N, CA, C and O atoms as a MOPAC input file, in Angstrom:
PM7 MOZYME 1SCF
protein

 N     -6.89100 1   -35.94800 1   -14.82200 1
 C     -7.09000 1   -37.18100 1   -15.55600 1
 C     -8.58500 1   -37.47700 1   -15.61700 1
 O     -9.30500 1   -37.35800 1   -14.62600 1
 N     -9.02100 1   -37.86100 1   -16.79800 1
 C    -10.42100 1   -38.21000 1   -16.98100 1
 C    -10.70900 1   -39.51600 1   -16.24500 1
 O     -9.87100 1   -40.41700 1   -16.21300 1
 N    -11.89900 1   -39.61000 1   -15.65400 1
 C    -12.25400 1   -40.81600 1   -14.89800 1
 C    -12.75600 1   -41.89300 1   -15.85800 1
 O    -13.73700 1   -41.69700 1   -16.57400 1
 N    -12.07300 1   -43.02000 1   -15.85900 1
 C    -12.48000 1   -44.16200 1   -16.66300 1
 C    -12.89200 1   -45.28100 1   -15.72400 1
 O    -12.41700 1   -45.36500 1   -14.59100 1
 N    -13.76800 1   -46.12700 1   -16.19800 1
 C    -14.15700 1   -47.28300 1   -15.39400 1
 C    -13.54500 1   -48.53100 1   -16.02300 1
 O    -13.13700 1   -48.53300 1   -17.18400 1
 N    -13.49600 1   -49.58000 1   -15.22600 1
 C    -12.97000 1   -50.85300 1   -15.71800 1
 C    -14.10600 1   -51.68500 1   -16.29000 1
 O    -15.15000 1   -51.85300 1   -15.66000 1
 N    -13.89200 1   -52.19700 1   -17.47800 1
 C    -14.85700 1   -53.09300 1   -18.11300 1
 C    -14.57300 1   -54.54200 1   -17.71700 1
 O    -15.48500 1   -55.35600 1   -17.57300 1
 N    -13.26500 1   -54.84600 1   -17.54300 1
 C    -12.88600 1   -56.22200 1   -17.20800 1
 C    -11.55900 1   -56.21000 1   -16.47700 1
 O    -10.67100 1   -55.41200 1   -16.77400 1
 N    -11.44500 1   -57.11400 1   -15.51200 1
 C    -10.20900 1   -57.32400 1   -14.75800 1
 C     -9.94200 1   -58.82300 1   -14.77600 1
 O    -10.83600 1   -59.61700 1   -14.48300 1
 N     -8.71200 1   -59.21600 1   -15.12200 1
 C     -8.40000 1   -60.64200 1   -15.18100 1
 C     -6.97400 1   -60.90100 1   -14.71300 1
 O     -6.07800 1   -60.07900 1   -14.90300 1
 N     -6.78900 1   -62.06200 1   -14.09800 1
 C     -5.47200 1   -62.55300 1   -13.70800 1
 C     -5.00200 1   -63.46900 1   -14.82900 1
 O     -5.57100 1   -64.54000 1   -15.04000 1
 N     -3.96300 1   -63.05200 1   -15.54900 1
 C     -3.45800 1   -63.87600 1   -16.65100 1
 C     -2.40300 1   -64.87200 1   -16.18500 1
 O     -1.83200 1   -65.59900 1   -16.99700 1
 N     -2.14400 1   -64.90700 1   -14.89100 1
 C     -1.10300 1   -65.77000 1   -14.34700 1
 C      0.16200 1   -64.99300 1   -14.05500 1
 O      0.72400 1   -65.10400 1   -12.96600 1
 N      0.61500 1   -64.21000 1   -15.01500 1
 C      1.82200 1   -63.40000 1   -14.85900 1
 C      1.51000 1   -61.92100 1   -14.66600 1
 O      2.32500 1   -61.16800 1   -14.13200 1
 N      0.31600 1   -61.51000 1   -15.10900 1
 C     -0.03100 1   -60.09000 1   -15.08100 1
 C     -1.47200 1   -59.87000 1   -14.64700 1
 O     -2.28500 1   -60.79300 1   -14.60500 1
 N     -1.75600 1   -58.62100 1   -14.32900 1
 C     -3.12400 1   -58.16700 1   -14.11900 1
 C     -3.55500 1   -57.53800 1   -15.43600 1
 O     -2.94400 1   -56.57300 1   -15.89400 1
 N     -4.60100 1   -58.07700 1   -16.04400 1
 C     -5.11400 1   -57.50800 1   -17.28600 1
 C     -6.27800 1   -56.58600 1   -16.95400 1
 O     -7.23600 1   -56.98600 1   -16.29200 1
 N     -6.18100 1   -55.34600 1   -17.42300 1
 C     -7.22200 1   -54.34400 1   -17.20200 1
 C     -7.74500 1   -53.88000 1   -18.55200 1
 O     -6.97100 1   -53.47600 1   -19.42000 1
 N     -9.06400 1   -53.93800 1   -18.72700 1
 C     -9.69800 1   -53.41000 1   -19.93000 1
 C    -10.55900 1   -52.23700 1   -19.48300 1
 O    -11.51500 1   -52.40700 1   -18.72600 1
 N    -10.20900 1   -51.04400 1   -19.96000 1
 C    -10.84800 1   -49.80600 1   -19.53900 1
 C    -11.98900 1   -49.42700 1   -20.47400 1
 O    -12.06000 1   -49.88300 1   -21.61500 1
 N    -12.88600 1   -48.57600 1   -19.95900 1
 C    -14.06800 1   -48.14800 1   -20.71100 1
 C    -13.72000 1   -47.39500 1   -21.99500 1
 O    -14.54400 1   -47.33700 1   -22.90800 1
 N    -12.52900 1   -46.82300 1   -22.08500 1
 C    -12.12200 1   -46.12100 1   -23.30900 1
 C    -11.42600 1   -47.05000 1   -24.30500 1
 O    -10.92400 1   -46.59700 1   -25.33400 1
 N    -11.39600 1   -48.36200 1   -23.99300 1
 C    -10.81500 1   -49.34300 1   -24.89900 1
 C     -9.36000 1   -49.68800 1   -24.62500 1
 O     -8.83000 1   -50.62900 1   -25.21600 1
 N     -8.70600 1   -48.94700 1   -23.74200 1
 C     -7.31200 1   -49.23700 1   -23.40800 1
 C     -7.21900 1   -50.59000 1   -22.69900 1
 O     -7.99500 1   -50.87800 1   -21.78800 1
 N     -6.26000 1   -51.41500 1   -23.12900 1
 C     -5.99400 1   -52.70100 1   -22.48000 1
 C     -4.58400 1   -52.63100 1   -21.90700 1
 O     -3.63300 1   -52.31400 1   -22.62200 1
 N     -4.45100 1   -52.92700 1   -20.62000 1
 C     -3.14900 1   -52.90700 1   -19.95600 1
 C     -2.86000 1   -54.27800 1   -19.35900 1
 O     -3.76300 1   -54.95900 1   -18.87100 1
 N     -1.59200 1   -54.67300 1   -19.40300 1
 C     -1.11200 1   -55.88700 1   -18.74300 1
 C     -0.00700 1   -55.44900 1   -17.78300 1
 O      1.08300 1   -55.06800 1   -18.21100 1
 N     -0.29800 1   -55.50600 1   -16.48800 1
 C      0.65900 1   -55.03400 1   -15.48600 1
 C      1.24600 1   -56.24000 1   -14.75400 1
 O      0.50800 1   -56.99000 1   -14.11500 1
 N      2.56300 1   -56.43700 1   -14.84000 1
 C      3.18900 1   -57.54700 1   -14.10500 1
 C      2.97300 1   -57.39100 1   -12.59800 1
 O      2.96000 1   -56.27700 1   -12.07500 1
 N      2.80500 1   -58.51500 1   -11.91600 1
 C      2.58700 1   -58.48800 1   -10.45800 1
 C      3.75000 1   -57.80400 1    -9.75600 1
 O      3.54700 1   -57.08900 1    -8.77400 1
 N      4.96300 1   -58.01400 1   -10.24800 1
 C      6.12500 1   -57.39000 1    -9.60300 1
 C      6.05800 1   -55.86400 1    -9.68700 1
 O      6.48500 1   -55.18000 1    -8.75700 1
 N      5.52900 1   -55.32100 1   -10.78600 1
 C      5.36800 1   -53.86600 1   -10.89400 1
 C      4.34200 1   -53.36100 1    -9.88900 1
 O      4.54900 1   -52.33300 1    -9.24300 1
 N      3.23300 1   -54.08800 1    -9.76100 1
 C      2.20900 1   -53.68700 1    -8.78800 1
 C      2.76700 1   -53.71600 1    -7.37600 1
 O      2.49600 1   -52.81600 1    -6.58100 1
 N      3.54400 1   -54.74400 1    -7.06000 1
 C      4.11500 1   -54.85300 1    -5.70800 1
 C      5.11800 1   -53.73800 1    -5.45900 1
 O      5.10300 1   -53.11400 1    -4.39800 1
 N      5.98100 1   -53.48600 1    -6.42200 1
 C      7.01700 1   -52.46500 1    -6.27400 1
 C      6.42200 1   -51.06500 1    -6.14700 1
 O      7.01800 1   -50.19900 1    -5.50600 1
 N      5.26300 1   -50.83200 1    -6.74500 1
 C      4.63200 1   -49.51100 1    -6.71700 1
 C      3.44500 1   -49.46000 1    -5.76000 1
 O      2.53300 1   -48.65400 1    -5.94400 1
 N      3.45300 1   -50.30600 1    -4.75200 1
 C      2.37000 1   -50.35700 1    -3.76900 1
 C      2.13100 1   -48.96300 1    -3.17700 1
 O      3.07900 1   -48.29200 1    -2.76800 1
 N      0.86400 1   -48.52900 1    -3.13200 1
 C      0.56400 1   -47.18600 1    -2.63000 1
 C      0.38300 1   -47.07900 1    -1.11700 1
 O      0.05900 1   -45.99800 1    -0.62400 1
 N      0.57900 1   -48.16000 1    -0.36600 1
 C      0.34500 1   -48.08400 1     1.08500 1
 C      1.37600 1   -47.17400 1     1.75800 1
 O      2.44100 1   -46.90800 1     1.20200 1
 N      1.04900 1   -46.70900 1     2.94000 1
 C      1.90600 1   -45.76500 1     3.66900 1
 C      3.28300 1   -46.35600 1     3.96900 1
 O      4.28900 1   -45.65500 1     3.85800 1
 N      3.34200 1   -47.62500 1     4.34500 1
 C      4.62200 1   -48.26400 1     4.67200 1
 C      5.53800 1   -48.27700 1     3.44600 1
 O      6.71800 1   -47.94200 1     3.54900 1
 N      5.00400 1   -48.65900 1     2.30400 1
 C      5.82200 1   -48.71600 1     1.09000 1
 C      6.22700 1   -47.32500 1     0.62300 1
 O      7.33400 1   -47.14300 1     0.11600 1
 N      5.35400 1   -46.34800 1     0.78500 1
 C      5.70800 1   -44.97800 1     0.40600 1
 C      6.88400 1   -44.47800 1     1.23100 1
 O      7.80000 1   -43.85300 1     0.69700 1
 N      6.86100 1   -44.75100 1     2.53400 1
 C      7.96700 1   -44.34000 1     3.40700 1
 C      9.25500 1   -45.03800 1     2.97700 1
 O     10.31000 1   -44.40600 1     2.91900 1
 N      9.18100 1   -46.33000 1     2.67600 1
 C     10.36900 1   -47.08000 1     2.24100 1
 C     10.96000 1   -46.49000 1     0.96800 1
 O     12.17800 1   -46.35900 1     0.84700 1
 N     10.09600 1   -46.13300 1     0.01800 1
 C     10.58400 1   -45.56800 1    -1.24600 1
 C     11.20800 1   -44.19000 1    -1.05400 1
 O     12.09200 1   -43.80100 1    -1.81800 1
 N     10.75700 1   -43.45100 1    -0.04300 1
 C     11.24800 1   -42.08800 1     0.18500 1
 C     12.49600 1   -42.02900 1     1.06000 1
 O     13.11100 1   -40.97000 1     1.18900 1
 N     12.87600 1   -43.15700 1     1.66400 1
 C     14.07800 1   -43.17400 1     2.50300 1
 C     15.29700 1   -42.84700 1     1.65700 1
 O     15.43100 1   -43.32400 1     0.53000 1
 N     16.18600 1   -42.02800 1     2.21100 1
 C     17.42000 1   -41.76900 1     1.45500 1
 C     18.26000 1   -43.04400 1     1.40300 1
 O     18.31200 1   -43.81000 1     2.36500 1
 N     18.90200 1   -43.25100 1     0.28500 1
 C     19.76000 1   -44.42900 1     0.16800 1
 C     21.12600 1   -44.09100 1     0.74000 1
 O     21.73400 1   -43.07800 1     0.39500 1
 N     21.58300 1   -44.94700 1     1.60500 1
 C     22.88700 1   -44.75800 1     2.23500 1
 C     23.92900 1   -45.53400 1     1.44700 1
 O     23.67300 1   -46.64200 1     0.97700 1
 N     25.07700 1   -44.95200 1     1.31200 1
 C     26.16900 1   -45.64300 1     0.63600 1
 C     26.77600 1   -46.61100 1     1.63400 1
 O     27.24900 1   -46.21800 1     2.70100 1
 N     26.75400 1   -47.89200 1     1.26500 1
 C     27.31400 1   -48.91600 1     2.14400 1
 C     28.75800 1   -49.18900 1     1.74200 1
 O     29.11700 1   -49.07200 1     0.57100 1
 N     29.58000 1   -49.55400 1     2.71800 1
 C     30.96100 1   -49.89900 1     2.37700 1
 C     30.99200 1   -51.12800 1     1.47100 1
 O     30.12900 1   -52.00200 1     1.55800 1
 N     31.98200 1   -51.17800 1     0.61600 1
 C     32.13200 1   -52.31100 1    -0.28800 1
 C     32.49200 1   -53.53900 1     0.53400 1
 O     33.38200 1   -53.50000 1     1.38400 1
 N     31.78100 1   -54.63200 1     0.26500 1
 C     32.03500 1   -55.88300 1     0.98500 1
 C     32.94700 1   -56.76500 1     0.13700 1
 O     32.94400 1   -56.67200 1    -1.09100 1
 N     33.71900 1   -57.60800 1     0.78900 1
 C     34.55900 1   -58.53800 1     0.03000 1
 C     33.69900 1   -59.40500 1    -0.89200 1
 O     32.59300 1   -59.80500 1    -0.52900 1
 N     34.21500 1   -59.68500 1    -2.07600 1
 C     33.45600 1   -60.41000 1    -3.09000 1
 C     33.15600 1   -61.85600 1    -2.71400 1
 O     32.25300 1   -62.46100 1    -3.29000 1
 N     33.88800 1   -62.41800 1    -1.76700 1
 C     33.69000 1   -63.82700 1    -1.44400 1
 C     32.57900 1   -64.06500 1    -0.42000 1
 O     32.30600 1   -65.21500 1    -0.07800 1
 N     31.93900 1   -63.01600 1     0.07200 1
 C     30.84300 1   -63.19300 1     1.02200 1
 C     29.53000 1   -63.31600 1     0.26400 1
 O     29.24600 1   -62.53500 1    -0.64400 1
 N     28.74100 1   -64.29900 1     0.64600 1
 C     27.43900 1   -64.49200 1     0.01800 1
 C     26.35000 1   -64.00800 1     0.96300 1
 O     26.37800 1   -64.28400 1     2.16200 1
 N     25.41100 1   -63.29700 1     0.41200 1
 C     24.28100 1   -62.83000 1     1.21400 1
 C     23.35500 1   -64.00600 1     1.49100 1
 O     23.09400 1   -64.81900 1     0.60400 1
 N     22.86500 1   -64.09500 1     2.70600 1
 C     21.90800 1   -65.12700 1     3.06800 1
 C     20.52100 1   -64.52400 1     2.90200 1
 O     20.17600 1   -63.52500 1     3.53300 1
 N     19.73400 1   -65.15600 1     2.03600 1
 C     18.38200 1   -64.66100 1     1.81200 1
 C     17.38600 1   -65.78200 1     2.03900 1
 O     17.71000 1   -66.96300 1     1.91900 1
 N     16.19800 1   -65.39500 1     2.36100 1
 C     15.11300 1   -66.34400 1     2.55800 1
 C     14.70000 1   -66.91200 1     1.19700 1
 O     14.74900 1   -66.20300 1     0.19200 1
 N     14.29900 1   -68.16500 1     1.16000 1
 C     13.87900 1   -68.79500 1    -0.09500 1
 C     12.75600 1   -68.00800 1    -0.75600 1
 O     12.71600 1   -67.90500 1    -1.98300 1
 N     11.84500 1   -67.45100 1     0.03600 1
 C     10.71800 1   -66.69200 1    -0.51100 1
 C     11.18800 1   -65.49500 1    -1.33300 1
 O     10.50300 1   -65.07000 1    -2.26300 1
 N     12.36000 1   -64.95200 1    -0.99000 1
 C     12.88700 1   -63.80200 1    -1.72600 1
 C     13.34500 1   -64.17200 1    -3.13300 1
 O     13.49700 1   -63.29500 1    -3.98400 1
 N     13.56500 1   -65.44800 1    -3.38400 1
 C     14.02100 1   -65.87600 1    -4.70100 1
 C     12.86100 1   -66.22300 1    -5.62800 1
 O     13.05700 1   -66.40400 1    -6.83000 1
 N     11.66900 1   -66.31400 1    -5.08000 1
 C     10.50500 1   -66.68700 1    -5.87600 1
 C      9.85800 1   -65.45200 1    -6.49500 1
 O      9.89300 1   -64.37100 1    -5.90500 1
 N      9.26700 1   -65.60500 1    -7.68000 1
 C      8.59200 1   -64.45600 1    -8.28400 1
 C      7.35800 1   -64.05900 1    -7.46900 1
 O      6.70000 1   -64.90100 1    -6.85800 1
 N      7.06600 1   -62.77300 1    -7.47600 1
 C      5.87700 1   -62.26600 1    -6.77800 1
 C      4.63300 1   -62.76600 1    -7.50300 1
 O      4.55200 1   -62.71500 1    -8.73100 1
 N      3.68100 1   -63.24200 1    -6.74000 1
 C      2.40800 1   -63.72700 1    -7.28200 1
 C      1.26200 1   -63.08500 1    -6.51800 1
 O      1.42700 1   -62.60800 1    -5.39500 1
 N      0.12400 1   -63.08300 1    -7.13800 1
 C     -1.11000 1   -62.62100 1    -6.52600 1
 C     -1.65400 1   -63.70500 1    -5.60500 1
 O     -1.69400 1   -64.87500 1    -5.98600 1
 N     -2.07100 1   -63.33300 1    -4.40500 1
 C     -2.75000 1   -64.29400 1    -3.53300 1
 C     -4.19400 1   -63.89100 1    -3.27300 1
 O     -5.02600 1   -64.73700 1    -2.94600 1
 N     -4.49600 1   -62.60200 1    -3.41600 1
 C     -5.86400 1   -62.12100 1    -3.19800 1
 C     -6.06200 1   -60.82600 1    -3.97200 1
 O     -5.16800 1   -59.98300 1    -4.05000 1
 N     -7.25000 1   -60.69100 1    -4.53900 1
 C     -7.58200 1   -59.49800 1    -5.31800 1
 C     -9.06800 1   -59.25100 1    -5.12700 1
 O     -9.89700 1   -60.04200 1    -5.57600 1
 N     -9.41000 1   -58.14200 1    -4.45200 1
 C    -10.83700 1   -57.89200 1    -4.20200 1
 C    -11.16200 1   -56.41400 1    -4.36300 1
 O    -10.34900 1   -55.53400 1    -4.08300 1
 N    -12.38200 1   -56.18100 1    -4.82500 1
 C    -12.84900 1   -54.80800 1    -5.02100 1
 C    -13.06000 1   -54.13000 1    -3.67700 1
 O    -13.50700 1   -54.75700 1    -2.71600 1
 N    -12.73500 1   -52.85000 1    -3.61900 1
 C    -13.01000 1   -52.00300 1    -2.46000 1
 C    -13.97600 1   -50.94400 1    -2.98300 1
 O    -13.57000 1   -49.96900 1    -3.61500 1
 N    -15.25000 1   -51.15400 1    -2.70700 1
 C    -16.25800 1   -50.25700 1    -3.26900 1
 C    -16.19900 1   -50.31100 1    -4.78900 1
 O    -15.95300 1   -51.36700 1    -5.37200 1
 N    -16.42500 1   -49.17100 1    -5.42200 1
 C    -16.34600 1   -49.13100 1    -6.88400 1
 C    -15.20200 1   -48.23500 1    -7.35300 1
 O    -15.21600 1   -47.72700 1    -8.47500 1
 N    -14.20800 1   -48.04800 1    -6.47600 1
 C    -13.13900 1   -47.10900 1    -6.79500 1
 C    -11.73300 1   -47.68500 1    -6.66100 1
 O    -10.76900 1   -47.02700 1    -7.05000 1
 N    -11.59000 1   -48.89900 1    -6.11800 1
 C    -10.23800 1   -49.41000 1    -5.85300 1
 C    -10.24700 1   -50.93000 1    -5.71100 1
 O    -11.29800 1   -51.57100 1    -5.68100 1
 N     -9.02300 1   -51.48800 1    -5.62500 1
 C     -8.83800 1   -52.92200 1    -5.38400 1
 C     -7.78700 1   -53.11900 1    -4.30200 1
 O     -6.76600 1   -52.43200 1    -4.27300 1
 N     -8.05300 1   -54.06400 1    -3.41900 1
 C     -7.07600 1   -54.47300 1    -2.40700 1
 C     -6.36400 1   -55.70200 1    -2.97200 1
 O     -7.00200 1   -56.66700 1    -3.39100 1
 N     -5.04300 1   -55.64900 1    -2.97600 1
 C     -4.25400 1   -56.72500 1    -3.56800 1
 C     -3.30600 1   -57.28400 1    -2.51800 1
 O     -2.61900 1   -56.53300 1    -1.82500 1
 N     -3.27200 1   -58.61200 1    -2.40600 1
 C     -2.32900 1   -59.29700 1    -1.51900 1
 C     -1.35300 1   -60.08800 1    -2.38600 1
 O     -1.71800 1   -60.63000 1    -3.43000 1
 N     -0.10500 1   -60.13800 1    -1.92500 1
 C      0.95900 1   -60.76600 1    -2.70200 1
 C      1.56900 1   -61.95100 1    -1.96200 1
 O      1.39000 1   -62.11500 1    -0.75500 1
 N      2.28900 1   -62.76700 1    -2.71400 1
 C      2.89100 1   -63.98000 1    -2.17200 1
 C      3.98500 1   -63.71000 1    -1.15000 1
 O      4.36600 1   -64.62300 1    -0.41800 1
 N      4.50200 1   -62.49000 1    -1.07400 1
 C      5.50700 1   -62.16600 1    -0.05400 1
 C      4.86400 1   -61.76200 1     1.26900 1
 O      5.55800 1   -61.36100 1     2.20300 1
 N      3.52700 1   -61.86700 1     1.35000 1
 C      2.80900 1   -61.56300 1     2.58400 1
 C      2.29000 1   -60.14100 1     2.66400 1
 O      1.53500 1   -59.81200 1     3.58000 1
 N      2.67500 1   -59.29500 1     1.73000 1
 C      2.23600 1   -57.89300 1     1.77000 1
 C      0.78600 1   -57.79300 1     1.31700 1
 O      0.40800 1   -58.34500 1     0.28300 1
 N     -0.03100 1   -57.07700 1     2.10800 1
 C     -1.45600 1   -56.99800 1     1.77400 1
 C     -2.10700 1   -55.68000 1     2.17000 1
 O     -3.33300 1   -55.60900 1     2.25200 1
 N     -1.32900 1   -54.64300 1     2.41700 1
 C     -1.93400 1   -53.40000 1     2.90000 1
 C     -2.17400 1   -52.36100 1     1.80900 1
 O     -2.65600 1   -51.26600 1     2.10100 1
 N     -1.85200 1   -52.67800 1     0.57500 1
 C     -2.04500 1   -51.70900 1    -0.50400 1
 C     -3.46300 1   -51.71000 1    -1.04200 1
 O     -4.01500 1   -52.76400 1    -1.35800 1
 N     -4.04800 1   -50.52800 1    -1.14600 1
 C     -5.33800 1   -50.36100 1    -1.80800 1
 C     -5.07200 1   -49.49700 1    -3.03500 1
 O     -4.68100 1   -48.33500 1    -2.92200 1
 N     -5.28700 1   -50.07800 1    -4.19600 1
 C     -4.95700 1   -49.45800 1    -5.47200 1
 C     -6.20400 1   -48.82000 1    -6.07100 1
 O     -7.11900 1   -49.52200 1    -6.50100 1
 N     -6.23900 1   -47.49100 1    -6.10000 1
 C     -7.36700 1   -46.79700 1    -6.73100 1
 C     -7.31300 1   -47.05400 1    -8.23700 1
 O     -6.27800 1   -47.45200 1    -8.77200 1
 N     -8.43200 1   -46.82300 1    -8.90700 1
 C     -8.45100 1   -47.00700 1   -10.35600 1
 C     -7.43700 1   -46.08800 1   -11.03600 1
 O     -6.77100 1   -46.49600 1   -11.98700 1
 N     -7.31700 1   -44.85500 1   -10.55600 1
 C     -6.34500 1   -43.94100 1   -11.17600 1
 C     -4.91100 1   -44.42100 1   -10.94400 1
 O     -4.05900 1   -44.26300 1   -11.81900 1
 N     -4.63500 1   -45.00600 1    -9.77100 1
 C     -3.30200 1   -45.55500 1    -9.50000 1
 C     -3.01200 1   -46.72700 1   -10.42700 1
 O     -1.91700 1   -46.82000 1   -10.98200 1
 N     -3.98400 1   -47.62600 1   -10.60100 1
 C     -3.79300 1   -48.76200 1   -11.50100 1
 C     -3.51000 1   -48.28500 1   -12.92700 1
 O     -2.63100 1   -48.81400 1   -13.60700 1
 N     -4.25200 1   -47.30200 1   -13.35700 1
 C     -4.05800 1   -46.78900 1   -14.72400 1
 C     -2.66300 1   -46.18200 1   -14.87600 1
 O     -2.00800 1   -46.39100 1   -15.89700 1
 N     -2.20700 1   -45.44000 1   -13.87900 1
 C     -0.86500 1   -44.84100 1   -13.92800 1
 C      0.22200 1   -45.90600 1   -13.94000 1
 O      1.18000 1   -45.80600 1   -14.70700 1
 N      0.08000 1   -46.92600 1   -13.09700 1
 C      1.08700 1   -47.98900 1   -13.03800 1
 C      1.17700 1   -48.70100 1   -14.38200 1
 O      2.26200 1   -49.09700 1   -14.80800 1
 N      0.04700 1   -48.86200 1   -15.04300 1
 C      0.01700 1   -49.56300 1   -16.32500 1
 C      0.56600 1   -48.77700 1   -17.49700 1
 O      0.81500 1   -49.34400 1   -18.56100 1
 N      0.75800 1   -47.48600 1   -17.31700 1
 C      1.27200 1   -46.65300 1   -18.42600 1
 C      2.77800 1   -46.68000 1   -18.49500 1
 O      3.36800 1   -46.03700 1   -19.36300 1

């Protein structure tokens, strides 16, 4: 992949807007960035085999934390040198460092 630089980075409220040196403009939803986090913990989680769980009776309701019902939001976004960005999310996750090539791939 050819190395492109970022001309502009903006938080549009719902997405991360990236304007690349080749003119490409990408709008990446925060939920996509969170789901595709490149940190080691998230990579291991994505690679875990999925186990088939027994069917539960339909009348049981899952108890979830209120935070799980809220949309993912950005809480922190900072440059790491000139090659990546560290992004923190509203669910407390903050260990992902997104290289420019990773951001470009996620946006495609």
